């Protein structure tokens, strides 16, 4: 009997790699949804390990709202160049220009919801039949209804009552023409697991994950980064604060947290002490109690 015992990170890594290899074996045109956030960055590292020494055998897909953090786009382009992988960018601005999406108005306007239209159009254009996503078990309550292989119908929609059972690591990828699957290799991971894995693997991350000084303003209990894409309310004022971001998304709805964490070890300690989930700083999730589940049903995630 071997005396070597796998750490919990080794077990999570092995599970995720197994899922990725299953996808490449079962599907013809998989892709990895890449936001530039920590979860998608970890998935890229897992894909490297899963198919080494070959290149990652599928493209990265980024749905660009046009309101992204500049640091995120710089990181994305540098990573793609270093890895030599294909990058496909779906543009929300193009969806708006083509009349497929309508820009929201008012101080709460965001393009985050509009990503659904652009994503589904991108899936249809490139005929993707499986897309890796970074959903984790600790993100929000809709995750409890998910699977590793999440079936989507011909309209790209998710029906939580129509998910396949997954017993003994057997994954059913059968589908009809026009349908596809969202794949979640990090289903059993937590935010802490992700940060510990990034620390162990020494993975570079976008600078906005670390504490830095930035112009922000408080809205509904959340600090938002000031940008040209945001209309301030009369009672809102811009301040300079030392902040960092726990999650990365559209600038109009991604909240910052006050922090002095300047290295990975500091972030891990901060996350361990946190009493609010990372999505607690996402303004778009506060629109309704079922905001994420509603968007999943429409095809967003």
PDB file of C-alpha atoms in Angstrom:
ATOM      1  CA  UNK A   1       0.000   0.000   0.000  1.00  0.00           C
ATOM      2  CA  UNK A   2       1.389   3.394  -0.976  1.00  0.00           C
ATOM      3  CA  UNK A   3       2.323   5.753   1.851  1.00  0.00           C
ATOM      4  CA  UNK A   4       1.771   8.758  -0.418  1.00  0.00           C
ATOM      5  CA  UNK A   5      -1.436  10.614   0.317  1.00  0.00           C
ATOM      6  CA  UNK A   6      -2.896  13.123  -2.106  1.00  0.00           C
ATOM      7  CA  UNK A   7      -3.599  16.592  -0.741  1.00  0.00           C
ATOM      8  CA  UNK A   8      -7.089  18.001  -1.211  1.00  0.00           C
ATOM      9  CA  UNK A   9      -5.702  20.256  -3.990  1.00  0.00           C
ATOM     10  CA  UNK A  10      -4.223  17.198  -5.743  1.00  0.00           C
ATOM     11  CA  UNK A  11      -7.614  15.485  -5.598  1.00  0.00           C
ATOM     12  CA  UNK A  12      -9.430  18.532  -6.966  1.00  0.00           C
ATOM     13  CA  UNK A  13      -6.824  18.925  -9.710  1.00  0.00           C
ATOM     14  CA  UNK A  14      -7.088  15.263 -10.714  1.00  0.00           C
ATOM     15  CA  UNK A  15     -10.887  15.459 -10.835  1.00  0.00           C
ATOM     16  CA  UNK A  16     -10.861  18.608 -12.989  1.00  0.00           C
ATOM     17  CA  UNK A  17      -8.275  17.148 -15.374  1.00  0.00           C
ATOM     18  CA  UNK A  18     -10.354  13.969 -15.692  1.00  0.00           C
ATOM     19  CA  UNK A  19     -13.421  16.057 -16.597  1.00  0.00           C
ATOM     20  CA  UNK A  20     -11.463  18.046 -19.200  1.00  0.00           C
ATOM     21  CA  UNK A  21     -10.151  14.886 -20.857  1.00  0.00           C
ATOM     22  CA  UNK A  22     -13.661  13.417 -20.883  1.00  0.00           C
ATOM     23  CA  UNK A  23     -14.918  16.509 -22.699  1.00  0.00           C
ATOM     24  CA  UNK A  24     -12.230  16.357 -25.373  1.00  0.00           C
ATOM     25  CA  UNK A  25     -12.993  12.641 -25.830  1.00  0.00           C
ATOM     26  CA  UNK A  26     -16.775  13.100 -26.127  1.00  0.00           C
ATOM     27  CA  UNK A  27     -17.228  16.407 -27.940  1.00  0.00           C
ATOM     28  CA  UNK A  28     -16.108  17.715 -31.323  1.00  0.00           C
ATOM     29  CA  UNK A  29     -15.790  21.472 -30.745  1.00  0.00           C
ATOM     30  CA  UNK A  30     -15.127  22.362 -27.097  1.00  0.00           C
ATOM     31  CA  UNK A  31     -13.943  25.797 -25.936  1.00  0.00           C
ATOM     32  CA  UNK A  32     -12.998  27.469 -22.656  1.00  0.00           C
ATOM     33  CA  UNK A  33     -14.879  30.570 -21.543  1.00  0.00           C
ATOM     34  CA  UNK A  34     -12.195  32.998 -20.405  1.00  0.00           C
ATOM     35  CA  UNK A  35     -13.045  36.140 -18.451  1.00  0.00           C
ATOM     36  CA  UNK A  36      -9.529  36.904 -17.237  1.00  0.00           C
ATOM     37  CA  UNK A  37     -10.697  36.097 -13.711  1.00  0.00           C
ATOM     38  CA  UNK A  38      -9.023  33.711 -11.300  1.00  0.00           C
ATOM     39  CA  UNK A  39     -11.330  30.739 -12.000  1.00  0.00           C
ATOM     40  CA  UNK A  40     -10.789  30.822 -15.760  1.00  0.00           C
ATOM     41  CA  UNK A  41      -7.051  31.338 -15.185  1.00  0.00           C
ATOM     42  CA  UNK A  42      -6.965  28.186 -13.038  1.00  0.00           C
ATOM     43  CA  UNK A  43      -8.872  26.296 -15.748  1.00  0.00           C
ATOM     44  CA  UNK A  44      -6.235  27.299 -18.290  1.00  0.00           C
ATOM     45  CA  UNK A  45      -3.511  25.898 -16.015  1.00  0.00           C
ATOM     46  CA  UNK A  46      -5.502  22.675 -15.580  1.00  0.00           C
ATOM     47  CA  UNK A  47      -5.905  22.407 -19.358  1.00  0.00           C
ATOM     48  CA  UNK A  48      -2.141  22.821 -19.768  1.00  0.00           C
ATOM     49  CA  UNK A  49      -1.567  19.923 -17.391  1.00  0.00           C
ATOM     50  CA  UNK A  50      -4.341  17.782 -18.859  1.00  0.00           C
ATOM     51  CA  UNK A  51      -2.889  17.799 -22.394  1.00  0.00           C
ATOM     52  CA  UNK A  52       0.829  18.382 -21.827  1.00  0.00           C
ATOM     53  CA  UNK A  53       3.119  18.223 -23.786  1.00  0.00           C
ATOM     54  CA  UNK A  54       0.606  19.058 -26.540  1.00  0.00           C
ATOM     55  CA  UNK A  55      -0.929  22.513 -26.761  1.00  0.00           C
ATOM     56  CA  UNK A  56      -4.337  23.174 -25.270  1.00  0.00           C
ATOM     57  CA  UNK A  57      -6.628  21.586 -27.917  1.00  0.00           C
ATOM     58  CA  UNK A  58      -9.420  24.164 -27.811  1.00  0.00           C
ATOM     59  CA  UNK A  59      -9.716  27.959 -28.074  1.00  0.00           C
ATOM     60  CA  UNK A  60     -10.349  30.477 -25.320  1.00  0.00           C
ATOM     61  CA  UNK A  61     -13.569  32.468 -25.754  1.00  0.00           C
ATOM     62  CA  UNK A  62     -13.890  35.912 -24.211  1.00  0.00           C
ATOM     63  CA  UNK A  63     -17.191  37.778 -24.284  1.00  0.00           C
ATOM     64  CA  UNK A  64     -16.060  41.414 -24.274  1.00  0.00           C
ATOM     65  CA  UNK A  65     -18.608  43.868 -22.892  1.00  0.00           C
ATOM     66  CA  UNK A  66     -16.514  46.836 -24.018  1.00  0.00           C
ATOM     67  CA  UNK A  67     -16.498  47.924 -20.367  1.00  0.00           C
ATOM     68  CA  UNK A  68     -13.733  45.654 -19.138  1.00  0.00           C
ATOM     69  CA  UNK A  69     -10.904  46.537 -16.808  1.00  0.00           C
ATOM     70  CA  UNK A  70      -7.854  47.449 -18.865  1.00  0.00           C
ATOM     71  CA  UNK A  71      -5.677  45.273 -16.635  1.00  0.00           C
ATOM     72  CA  UNK A  72      -7.811  42.252 -17.475  1.00  0.00           C
ATOM     73  CA  UNK A  73      -7.475  42.713 -21.230  1.00  0.00           C
ATOM     74  CA  UNK A  74      -3.709  43.203 -20.941  1.00  0.00           C
ATOM     75  CA  UNK A  75      -3.433  39.993 -18.937  1.00  0.00           C
ATOM     76  CA  UNK A  76      -5.614  38.097 -21.433  1.00  0.00           C
ATOM     77  CA  UNK A  77      -3.564  39.143 -24.452  1.00  0.00           C
ATOM     78  CA  UNK A  78      -0.259  38.361 -22.745  1.00  0.00           C
ATOM     79  CA  UNK A  79      -1.440  34.912 -21.642  1.00  0.00           C
ATOM     80  CA  UNK A  80      -2.736  33.996 -25.100  1.00  0.00           C
ATOM     81  CA  UNK A  81       0.562  35.040 -26.660  1.00  0.00           C
ATOM     82  CA  UNK A  82       2.619  33.058 -24.147  1.00  0.00           C
ATOM     83  CA  UNK A  83       0.550  29.874 -24.547  1.00  0.00           C
ATOM     84  CA  UNK A  84       0.086  30.110 -28.307  1.00  0.00           C
ATOM     85  CA  UNK A  85      -3.630  29.287 -28.008  1.00  0.00           C
ATOM     86  CA  UNK A  86      -6.438  30.611 -30.175  1.00  0.00           C
ATOM     87  CA  UNK A  87      -8.547  33.443 -28.775  1.00  0.00           C
ATOM     88  CA  UNK A  88     -12.084  34.149 -29.964  1.00  0.00           C
ATOM     89  CA  UNK A  89     -13.639  37.418 -28.822  1.00  0.00           C
ATOM     90  CA  UNK A  90     -17.378  37.987 -28.902  1.00  0.00           C
ATOM     91  CA  UNK A  91     -18.224  41.694 -28.813  1.00  0.00           C
ATOM     92  CA  UNK A  92     -21.272  43.025 -26.942  1.00  0.00           C
ATOM     93  CA  UNK A  93     -20.770  46.320 -28.767  1.00  0.00           C
ATOM     94  CA  UNK A  94     -21.229  44.498 -32.084  1.00  0.00           C
ATOM     95  CA  UNK A  95     -24.452  42.937 -30.772  1.00  0.00           C
ATOM     96  CA  UNK A  96     -25.686  46.433 -29.897  1.00  0.00           C
ATOM     97  CA  UNK A  97     -24.628  47.856 -33.278  1.00  0.00           C
ATOM     98  CA  UNK A  98     -26.467  45.021 -35.063  1.00  0.00           C
ATOM     99  CA  UNK A  99     -29.657  45.700 -33.100  1.00  0.00           C
ATOM    100  CA  UNK A 100     -29.552  42.327 -31.331  1.00  0.00           C
ATOM    101  CA  UNK A 101     -29.057  43.887 -27.897  1.00  0.00           C
ATOM    102  CA  UNK A 102     -30.365  47.118 -26.401  1.00  0.00           C
ATOM    103  CA  UNK A 103     -28.131  49.272 -24.227  1.00  0.00           C
ATOM    104  CA  UNK A 104     -29.529  49.847 -20.750  1.00  0.00           C
ATOM    105  CA  UNK A 105     -30.096  53.447 -19.646  1.00  0.00           C
ATOM    106  CA  UNK A 106     -29.852  55.233 -16.306  1.00  0.00           C
ATOM    107  CA  UNK A 107     -27.403  55.129 -13.408  1.00  0.00           C
ATOM    108  CA  UNK A 108     -27.727  51.339 -12.944  1.00  0.00           C
ATOM    109  CA  UNK A 109     -27.060  50.580 -16.610  1.00  0.00           C
ATOM    110  CA  UNK A 110     -24.779  47.611 -17.234  1.00  0.00           C
ATOM    111  CA  UNK A 111     -23.817  45.467 -20.199  1.00  0.00           C
ATOM    112  CA  UNK A 112     -23.405  42.380 -18.071  1.00  0.00           C
ATOM    113  CA  UNK A 113     -26.815  40.935 -18.931  1.00  0.00           C
ATOM    114  CA  UNK A 114     -26.248  41.658 -22.626  1.00  0.00           C
ATOM    115  CA  UNK A 115     -23.419  39.109 -22.651  1.00  0.00           C
ATOM    116  CA  UNK A 116     -26.019  36.345 -22.987  1.00  0.00           C
ATOM    117  CA  UNK A 117     -26.948  37.396 -26.523  1.00  0.00           C
ATOM    118  CA  UNK A 118     -23.333  37.740 -27.619  1.00  0.00           C
ATOM    119  CA  UNK A 119     -22.351  34.424 -26.041  1.00  0.00           C
ATOM    120  CA  UNK A 120     -25.166  32.463 -27.691  1.00  0.00           C
ATOM    121  CA  UNK A 121     -24.385  34.092 -31.055  1.00  0.00           C
ATOM    122  CA  UNK A 122     -20.710  33.154 -30.649  1.00  0.00           C
ATOM    123  CA  UNK A 123     -21.634  29.548 -29.808  1.00  0.00           C
ATOM    124  CA  UNK A 124     -23.818  29.373 -32.904  1.00  0.00           C
ATOM    125  CA  UNK A 125     -21.229  31.004 -35.166  1.00  0.00           C
ATOM    126  CA  UNK A 126     -18.431  28.610 -34.216  1.00  0.00           C
ATOM    127  CA  UNK A 127     -20.678  25.572 -33.591  1.00  0.00           C
ATOM    128  CA  UNK A 128     -19.258  24.921 -30.121  1.00  0.00           C
ATOM    129  CA  UNK A 129     -20.805  21.851 -28.484  1.00  0.00           C
ATOM    130  CA  UNK A 130     -19.160  22.151 -25.048  1.00  0.00           C
ATOM    131  CA  UNK A 131     -17.898  25.184 -23.159  1.00  0.00           C
ATOM    132  CA  UNK A 132     -15.854  25.082 -19.971  1.00  0.00           C
ATOM    133  CA  UNK A 133     -17.055  27.510 -17.296  1.00  0.00           C
ATOM    134  CA  UNK A 134     -15.598  28.394 -13.915  1.00  0.00           C
ATOM    135  CA  UNK A 135     -18.630  27.768 -11.706  1.00  0.00           C
ATOM    136  CA  UNK A 136     -17.798  26.599  -8.176  1.00  0.00           C
ATOM    137  CA  UNK A 137     -19.855  25.010  -5.410  1.00  0.00           C
ATOM    138  CA  UNK A 138     -19.633  28.015  -3.068  1.00  0.00           C
ATOM    139  CA  UNK A 139     -20.636  30.782  -5.482  1.00  0.00           C
ATOM    140  CA  UNK A 140     -24.411  31.041  -5.179  1.00  0.00           C
ATOM    141  CA  UNK A 141     -27.434  28.849  -4.484  1.00  0.00           C
ATOM    142  CA  UNK A 142     -28.180  27.932  -8.114  1.00  0.00           C
ATOM    143  CA  UNK A 143     -24.955  25.889  -8.085  1.00  0.00           C
ATOM    144  CA  UNK A 144     -26.721  23.261  -5.951  1.00  0.00           C
ATOM    145  CA  UNK A 145     -28.824  22.339  -9.018  1.00  0.00           C
ATOM    146  CA  UNK A 146     -25.856  22.037 -11.390  1.00  0.00           C
ATOM    147  CA  UNK A 147     -23.774  19.147 -12.724  1.00  0.00           C
ATOM    148  CA  UNK A 148     -20.266  18.831 -14.174  1.00  0.00           C
ATOM    149  CA  UNK A 149     -21.938  18.379 -17.578  1.00  0.00           C
ATOM    150  CA  UNK A 150     -24.722  20.985 -17.722  1.00  0.00           C
ATOM    151  CA  UNK A 151     -27.086  20.363 -20.628  1.00  0.00           C
ATOM    152  CA  UNK A 152     -28.379  23.318 -22.683  1.00  0.00           C
ATOM    153  CA  UNK A 153     -31.187  23.063 -25.226  1.00  0.00           C
ATOM    154  CA  UNK A 154     -31.196  24.284 -28.833  1.00  0.00           C
ATOM    155  CA  UNK A 155     -31.880  27.817 -27.561  1.00  0.00           C
ATOM    156  CA  UNK A 156     -28.895  27.699 -25.196  1.00  0.00           C
ATOM    157  CA  UNK A 157     -31.182  27.618 -22.172  1.00  0.00           C
ATOM    158  CA  UNK A 158     -30.726  25.715 -18.916  1.00  0.00           C
ATOM    159  CA  UNK A 159     -33.508  23.672 -17.320  1.00  0.00           C
ATOM    160  CA  UNK A 160     -32.533  22.659 -13.772  1.00  0.00           C
ATOM    161  CA  UNK A 161     -35.149  19.875 -13.866  1.00  0.00           C
ATOM    162  CA  UNK A 162     -33.616  18.330 -16.980  1.00  0.00           C
ATOM    163  CA  UNK A 163     -30.069  17.607 -15.839  1.00  0.00           C
ATOM    164  CA  UNK A 164     -28.534  14.154 -16.162  1.00  0.00           C
ATOM    165  CA  UNK A 165     -27.534  12.130 -13.086  1.00  0.00           C
ATOM    166  CA  UNK A 166     -23.773  11.758 -12.641  1.00  0.00           C
ATOM    167  CA  UNK A 167     -22.960   8.523 -10.848  1.00  0.00           C
ATOM    168  CA  UNK A 168     -19.491   7.039 -10.372  1.00  0.00           C
ATOM    169  CA  UNK A 169     -17.870   9.792 -12.497  1.00  0.00           C
ATOM    170  CA  UNK A 170     -19.867   8.737 -15.558  1.00  0.00           C
ATOM    171  CA  UNK A 171     -20.766  11.760 -17.687  1.00  0.00           C
ATOM    172  CA  UNK A 172     -23.470  11.660 -20.335  1.00  0.00           C
ATOM    173  CA  UNK A 173     -22.622  14.020 -23.200  1.00  0.00           C
ATOM    174  CA  UNK A 174     -25.314  12.841 -25.596  1.00  0.00           C
ATOM    175  CA  UNK A 175     -27.215  15.667 -27.229  1.00  0.00           C
ATOM    176  CA  UNK A 176     -29.399  16.555 -30.189  1.00  0.00           C
ATOM    177  CA  UNK A 177     -28.305  18.804 -33.047  1.00  0.00           C
ATOM    178  CA  UNK A 178     -28.125  22.419 -31.911  1.00  0.00           C
ATOM    179  CA  UNK A 179     -27.794  21.583 -28.229  1.00  0.00           C
ATOM    180  CA  UNK A 180     -24.611  22.007 -26.212  1.00  0.00           C
ATOM    181  CA  UNK A 181     -23.159  21.537 -22.755  1.00  0.00           C
ATOM    182  CA  UNK A 182     -21.565  23.871 -20.235  1.00  0.00           C
ATOM    183  CA  UNK A 183     -18.808  22.049 -18.392  1.00  0.00           C
ATOM    184  CA  UNK A 184     -17.757  22.943 -14.840  1.00  0.00           C
ATOM    185  CA  UNK A 185     -14.447  21.277 -13.886  1.00  0.00           C
ATOM    186  CA  UNK A 186     -14.253  23.380 -10.697  1.00  0.00           C
ATOM    187  CA  UNK A 187     -17.624  22.196  -9.384  1.00  0.00           C
ATOM    188  CA  UNK A 188     -16.150  20.917  -6.116  1.00  0.00           C
ATOM    189  CA  UNK A 189     -13.764  23.845  -5.591  1.00  0.00           C
ATOM    190  CA  UNK A 190     -14.205  26.834  -3.275  1.00  0.00           C
ATOM    191  CA  UNK A 191     -12.775  30.330  -3.541  1.00  0.00           C
ATOM    192  CA  UNK A 192     -10.170  29.330  -0.947  1.00  0.00           C
ATOM    193  CA  UNK A 193      -9.189  26.268  -3.015  1.00  0.00           C
ATOM    194  CA  UNK A 194      -8.672  28.478  -6.063  1.00  0.00           C
ATOM    195  CA  UNK A 195      -6.395  30.891  -4.193  1.00  0.00           C
ATOM    196  CA  UNK A 196      -4.420  28.074  -2.569  1.00  0.00           C
ATOM    197  CA  UNK A 197      -3.963  26.448  -5.987  1.00  0.00           C
ATOM    198  CA  UNK A 198      -2.806  29.737  -7.514  1.00  0.00           C
ATOM    199  CA  UNK A 199      -0.305  30.071  -4.665  1.00  0.00           C
ATOM    200  CA  UNK A 200       0.934  26.495  -5.022  1.00  0.00           C
ATOM    201  CA  UNK A 201       1.293  26.719  -8.789  1.00  0.00           C
ATOM    202  CA  UNK A 202       2.734  30.262  -8.670  1.00  0.00           C
ATOM    203  CA  UNK A 203       0.253  31.391 -11.335  1.00  0.00           C
ATOM    204  CA  UNK A 204       0.445  35.083 -12.330  1.00  0.00           C
ATOM    205  CA  UNK A 205      -2.858  36.946 -11.970  1.00  0.00           C
ATOM    206  CA  UNK A 206      -4.150  40.374 -13.071  1.00  0.00           C
ATOM    207  CA  UNK A 207      -2.850  43.201 -10.907  1.00  0.00           C
ATOM    208  CA  UNK A 208      -6.329  44.339  -9.826  1.00  0.00           C
ATOM    209  CA  UNK A 209      -6.585  41.284  -7.572  1.00  0.00           C
ATOM    210  CA  UNK A 210      -3.964  42.958  -5.390  1.00  0.00           C
ATOM    211  CA  UNK A 211      -4.429  46.081  -3.275  1.00  0.00           C
ATOM    212  CA  UNK A 212      -3.997  49.312  -5.229  1.00  0.00           C
ATOM    213  CA  UNK A 213      -5.239  52.880  -5.072  1.00  0.00           C
ATOM    214  CA  UNK A 214      -8.228  53.638  -7.296  1.00  0.00           C
ATOM    215  CA  UNK A 215     -11.061  56.116  -7.705  1.00  0.00           C
ATOM    216  CA  UNK A 216     -14.215  54.486  -6.345  1.00  0.00           C
ATOM    217  CA  UNK A 217     -17.654  55.453  -5.097  1.00  0.00           C
ATOM    218  CA  UNK A 218     -20.160  53.740  -2.824  1.00  0.00           C
ATOM    219  CA  UNK A 219     -23.428  52.459  -4.330  1.00  0.00           C
ATOM    220  CA  UNK A 220     -25.898  50.332  -2.400  1.00  0.00           C
ATOM    221  CA  UNK A 221     -23.226  49.228   0.043  1.00  0.00           C
ATOM    222  CA  UNK A 222     -20.697  48.295  -2.656  1.00  0.00           C
ATOM    223  CA  UNK A 223     -17.594  50.184  -3.802  1.00  0.00           C
ATOM    224  CA  UNK A 224     -17.579  50.461  -7.608  1.00  0.00           C
ATOM    225  CA  UNK A 225     -14.637  51.629  -9.685  1.00  0.00           C
ATOM    226  CA  UNK A 226     -15.318  54.982 -11.285  1.00  0.00           C
ATOM    227  CA  UNK A 227     -15.193  54.845 -15.072  1.00  0.00           C
ATOM    228  CA  UNK A 228     -16.588  56.727 -18.088  1.00  0.00           C
ATOM    229  CA  UNK A 229     -19.227  53.974 -18.384  1.00  0.00           C
ATOM    230  CA  UNK A 230     -20.951  54.904 -15.117  1.00  0.00           C
ATOM    231  CA  UNK A 231     -23.411  57.714 -14.397  1.00  0.00           C
ATOM    232  CA  UNK A 232     -23.165  58.934 -10.811  1.00  0.00           C
ATOM    233  CA  UNK A 233     -26.268  59.600  -8.775  1.00  0.00           C
ATOM    234  CA  UNK A 234     -26.642  62.989  -7.099  1.00  0.00           C
ATOM    235  CA  UNK A 235     -25.620  61.667  -3.683  1.00  0.00           C
ATOM    236  CA  UNK A 236     -22.576  59.721  -4.880  1.00  0.00           C
ATOM    237  CA  UNK A 237     -19.052  61.089  -4.644  1.00  0.00           C
ATOM    238  CA  UNK A 238     -15.732  59.839  -5.948  1.00  0.00           C
ATOM    239  CA  UNK A 239     -13.071  58.880  -3.397  1.00  0.00           C
ATOM    240  CA  UNK A 240      -9.563  57.484  -3.642  1.00  0.00           C
ATOM    241  CA  UNK A 241      -9.304  54.247  -1.696  1.00  0.00           C
ATOM    242  CA  UNK A 242      -6.897  51.347  -1.438  1.00  0.00           C
ATOM    243  CA  UNK A 243      -8.925  48.431  -2.761  1.00  0.00           C
ATOM    244  CA  UNK A 244      -8.716  45.147  -4.599  1.00  0.00           C
ATOM    245  CA  UNK A 245     -11.208  42.991  -6.502  1.00  0.00           C
ATOM    246  CA  UNK A 246     -12.267  39.503  -5.396  1.00  0.00           C
ATOM    247  CA  UNK A 247     -13.977  38.834  -8.716  1.00  0.00           C
ATOM    248  CA  UNK A 248     -13.562  40.334 -12.184  1.00  0.00           C
ATOM    249  CA  UNK A 249     -16.330  41.317 -14.576  1.00  0.00           C
ATOM    250  CA  UNK A 250     -17.872  44.346 -16.226  1.00  0.00           C
ATOM    251  CA  UNK A 251     -16.628  47.563 -14.586  1.00  0.00           C
ATOM    252  CA  UNK A 252     -20.181  48.821 -14.102  1.00  0.00           C
ATOM    253  CA  UNK A 253     -21.158  46.048 -11.698  1.00  0.00           C
ATOM    254  CA  UNK A 254     -17.960  44.572 -10.227  1.00  0.00           C
ATOM    255  CA  UNK A 255     -17.454  45.739  -6.663  1.00  0.00           C
ATOM    256  CA  UNK A 256     -14.147  46.362  -4.910  1.00  0.00           C
ATOM    257  CA  UNK A 257     -13.249  45.636  -1.305  1.00  0.00           C
ATOM    258  CA  UNK A 258     -11.053  47.711   0.989  1.00  0.00           C
ATOM    259  CA  UNK A 259      -7.808  45.790   1.322  1.00  0.00           C
ATOM    260  CA  UNK A 260      -4.069  45.982   1.899  1.00  0.00           C
ATOM    261  CA  UNK A 261      -3.403  42.518   0.474  1.00  0.00           C
ATOM    262  CA  UNK A 262      -0.315  42.884  -1.695  1.00  0.00           C
ATOM    263  CA  UNK A 263       0.564  39.207  -2.190  1.00  0.00           C
ATOM    264  CA  UNK A 264      -1.184  35.842  -2.526  1.00  0.00           C
ATOM    265  CA  UNK A 265      -0.607  34.896   1.103  1.00  0.00           C
ATOM    266  CA  UNK A 266      -2.368  38.094   2.209  1.00  0.00           C
ATOM    267  CA  UNK A 267      -5.334  37.317  -0.053  1.00  0.00           C
ATOM    268  CA  UNK A 268      -5.649  33.804   1.392  1.00  0.00           C
ATOM    269  CA  UNK A 269      -5.728  35.169   4.944  1.00  0.00           C
ATOM    270  CA  UNK A 270      -8.277  37.792   3.899  1.00  0.00           C
ATOM    271  CA  UNK A 271     -10.559  35.239   2.235  1.00  0.00           C
ATOM    272  CA  UNK A 272     -10.332  32.966   5.292  1.00  0.00           C
ATOM    273  CA  UNK A 273     -11.583  35.815   7.498  1.00  0.00           C
ATOM    274  CA  UNK A 274     -14.275  37.061   5.089  1.00  0.00           C
ATOM    275  CA  UNK A 275     -17.931  36.759   6.113  1.00  0.00           C
ATOM    276  CA  UNK A 276     -19.358  37.609   2.700  1.00  0.00           C
ATOM    277  CA  UNK A 277     -19.001  35.610  -0.499  1.00  0.00           C
ATOM    278  CA  UNK A 278     -17.076  37.121  -3.378  1.00  0.00           C
ATOM    279  CA  UNK A 279     -20.294  37.604  -5.361  1.00  0.00           C
ATOM    280  CA  UNK A 280     -21.589  39.737  -2.530  1.00  0.00           C
ATOM    281  CA  UNK A 281     -19.644  42.546  -4.199  1.00  0.00           C
ATOM    282  CA  UNK A 282     -21.303  41.994  -7.596  1.00  0.00           C
ATOM    283  CA  UNK A 283     -23.952  44.691  -8.099  1.00  0.00           C
ATOM    284  CA  UNK A 284     -25.643  42.707 -10.887  1.00  0.00           C
ATOM    285  CA  UNK A 285     -26.368  39.826  -8.498  1.00  0.00           C
ATOM    286  CA  UNK A 286     -28.313  42.198  -6.245  1.00  0.00           C
ATOM    287  CA  UNK A 287     -30.981  42.928  -8.862  1.00  0.00           C
ATOM    288  CA  UNK A 288     -33.046  40.026  -7.558  1.00  0.00           C
ATOM    289  CA  UNK A 289     -32.666  37.040  -5.225  1.00  0.00           C
ATOM    290  CA  UNK A 290     -32.594  34.703  -8.229  1.00  0.00           C
ATOM    291  CA  UNK A 291     -30.555  36.937 -10.547  1.00  0.00           C
ATOM    292  CA  UNK A 292     -27.887  34.343 -11.364  1.00  0.00           C
ATOM    293  CA  UNK A 293     -30.346  31.481 -11.794  1.00  0.00           C
ATOM    294  CA  UNK A 294     -32.486  33.586 -14.130  1.00  0.00           C
ATOM    295  CA  UNK A 295     -29.469  34.393 -16.303  1.00  0.00           C
ATOM    296  CA  UNK A 296     -28.375  30.754 -16.326  1.00  0.00           C
ATOM    297  CA  UNK A 297     -31.817  29.740 -17.612  1.00  0.00           C
ATOM    298  CA  UNK A 298     -31.475  32.335 -20.403  1.00  0.00           C
ATOM    299  CA  UNK A 299     -28.082  30.954 -21.426  1.00  0.00           C
ATOM    300  CA  UNK A 300     -25.654  33.372 -19.778  1.00  0.00           C
ATOM    301  CA  UNK A 301     -23.606  30.981 -17.625  1.00  0.00           C
TER     302      UNK A 301
END
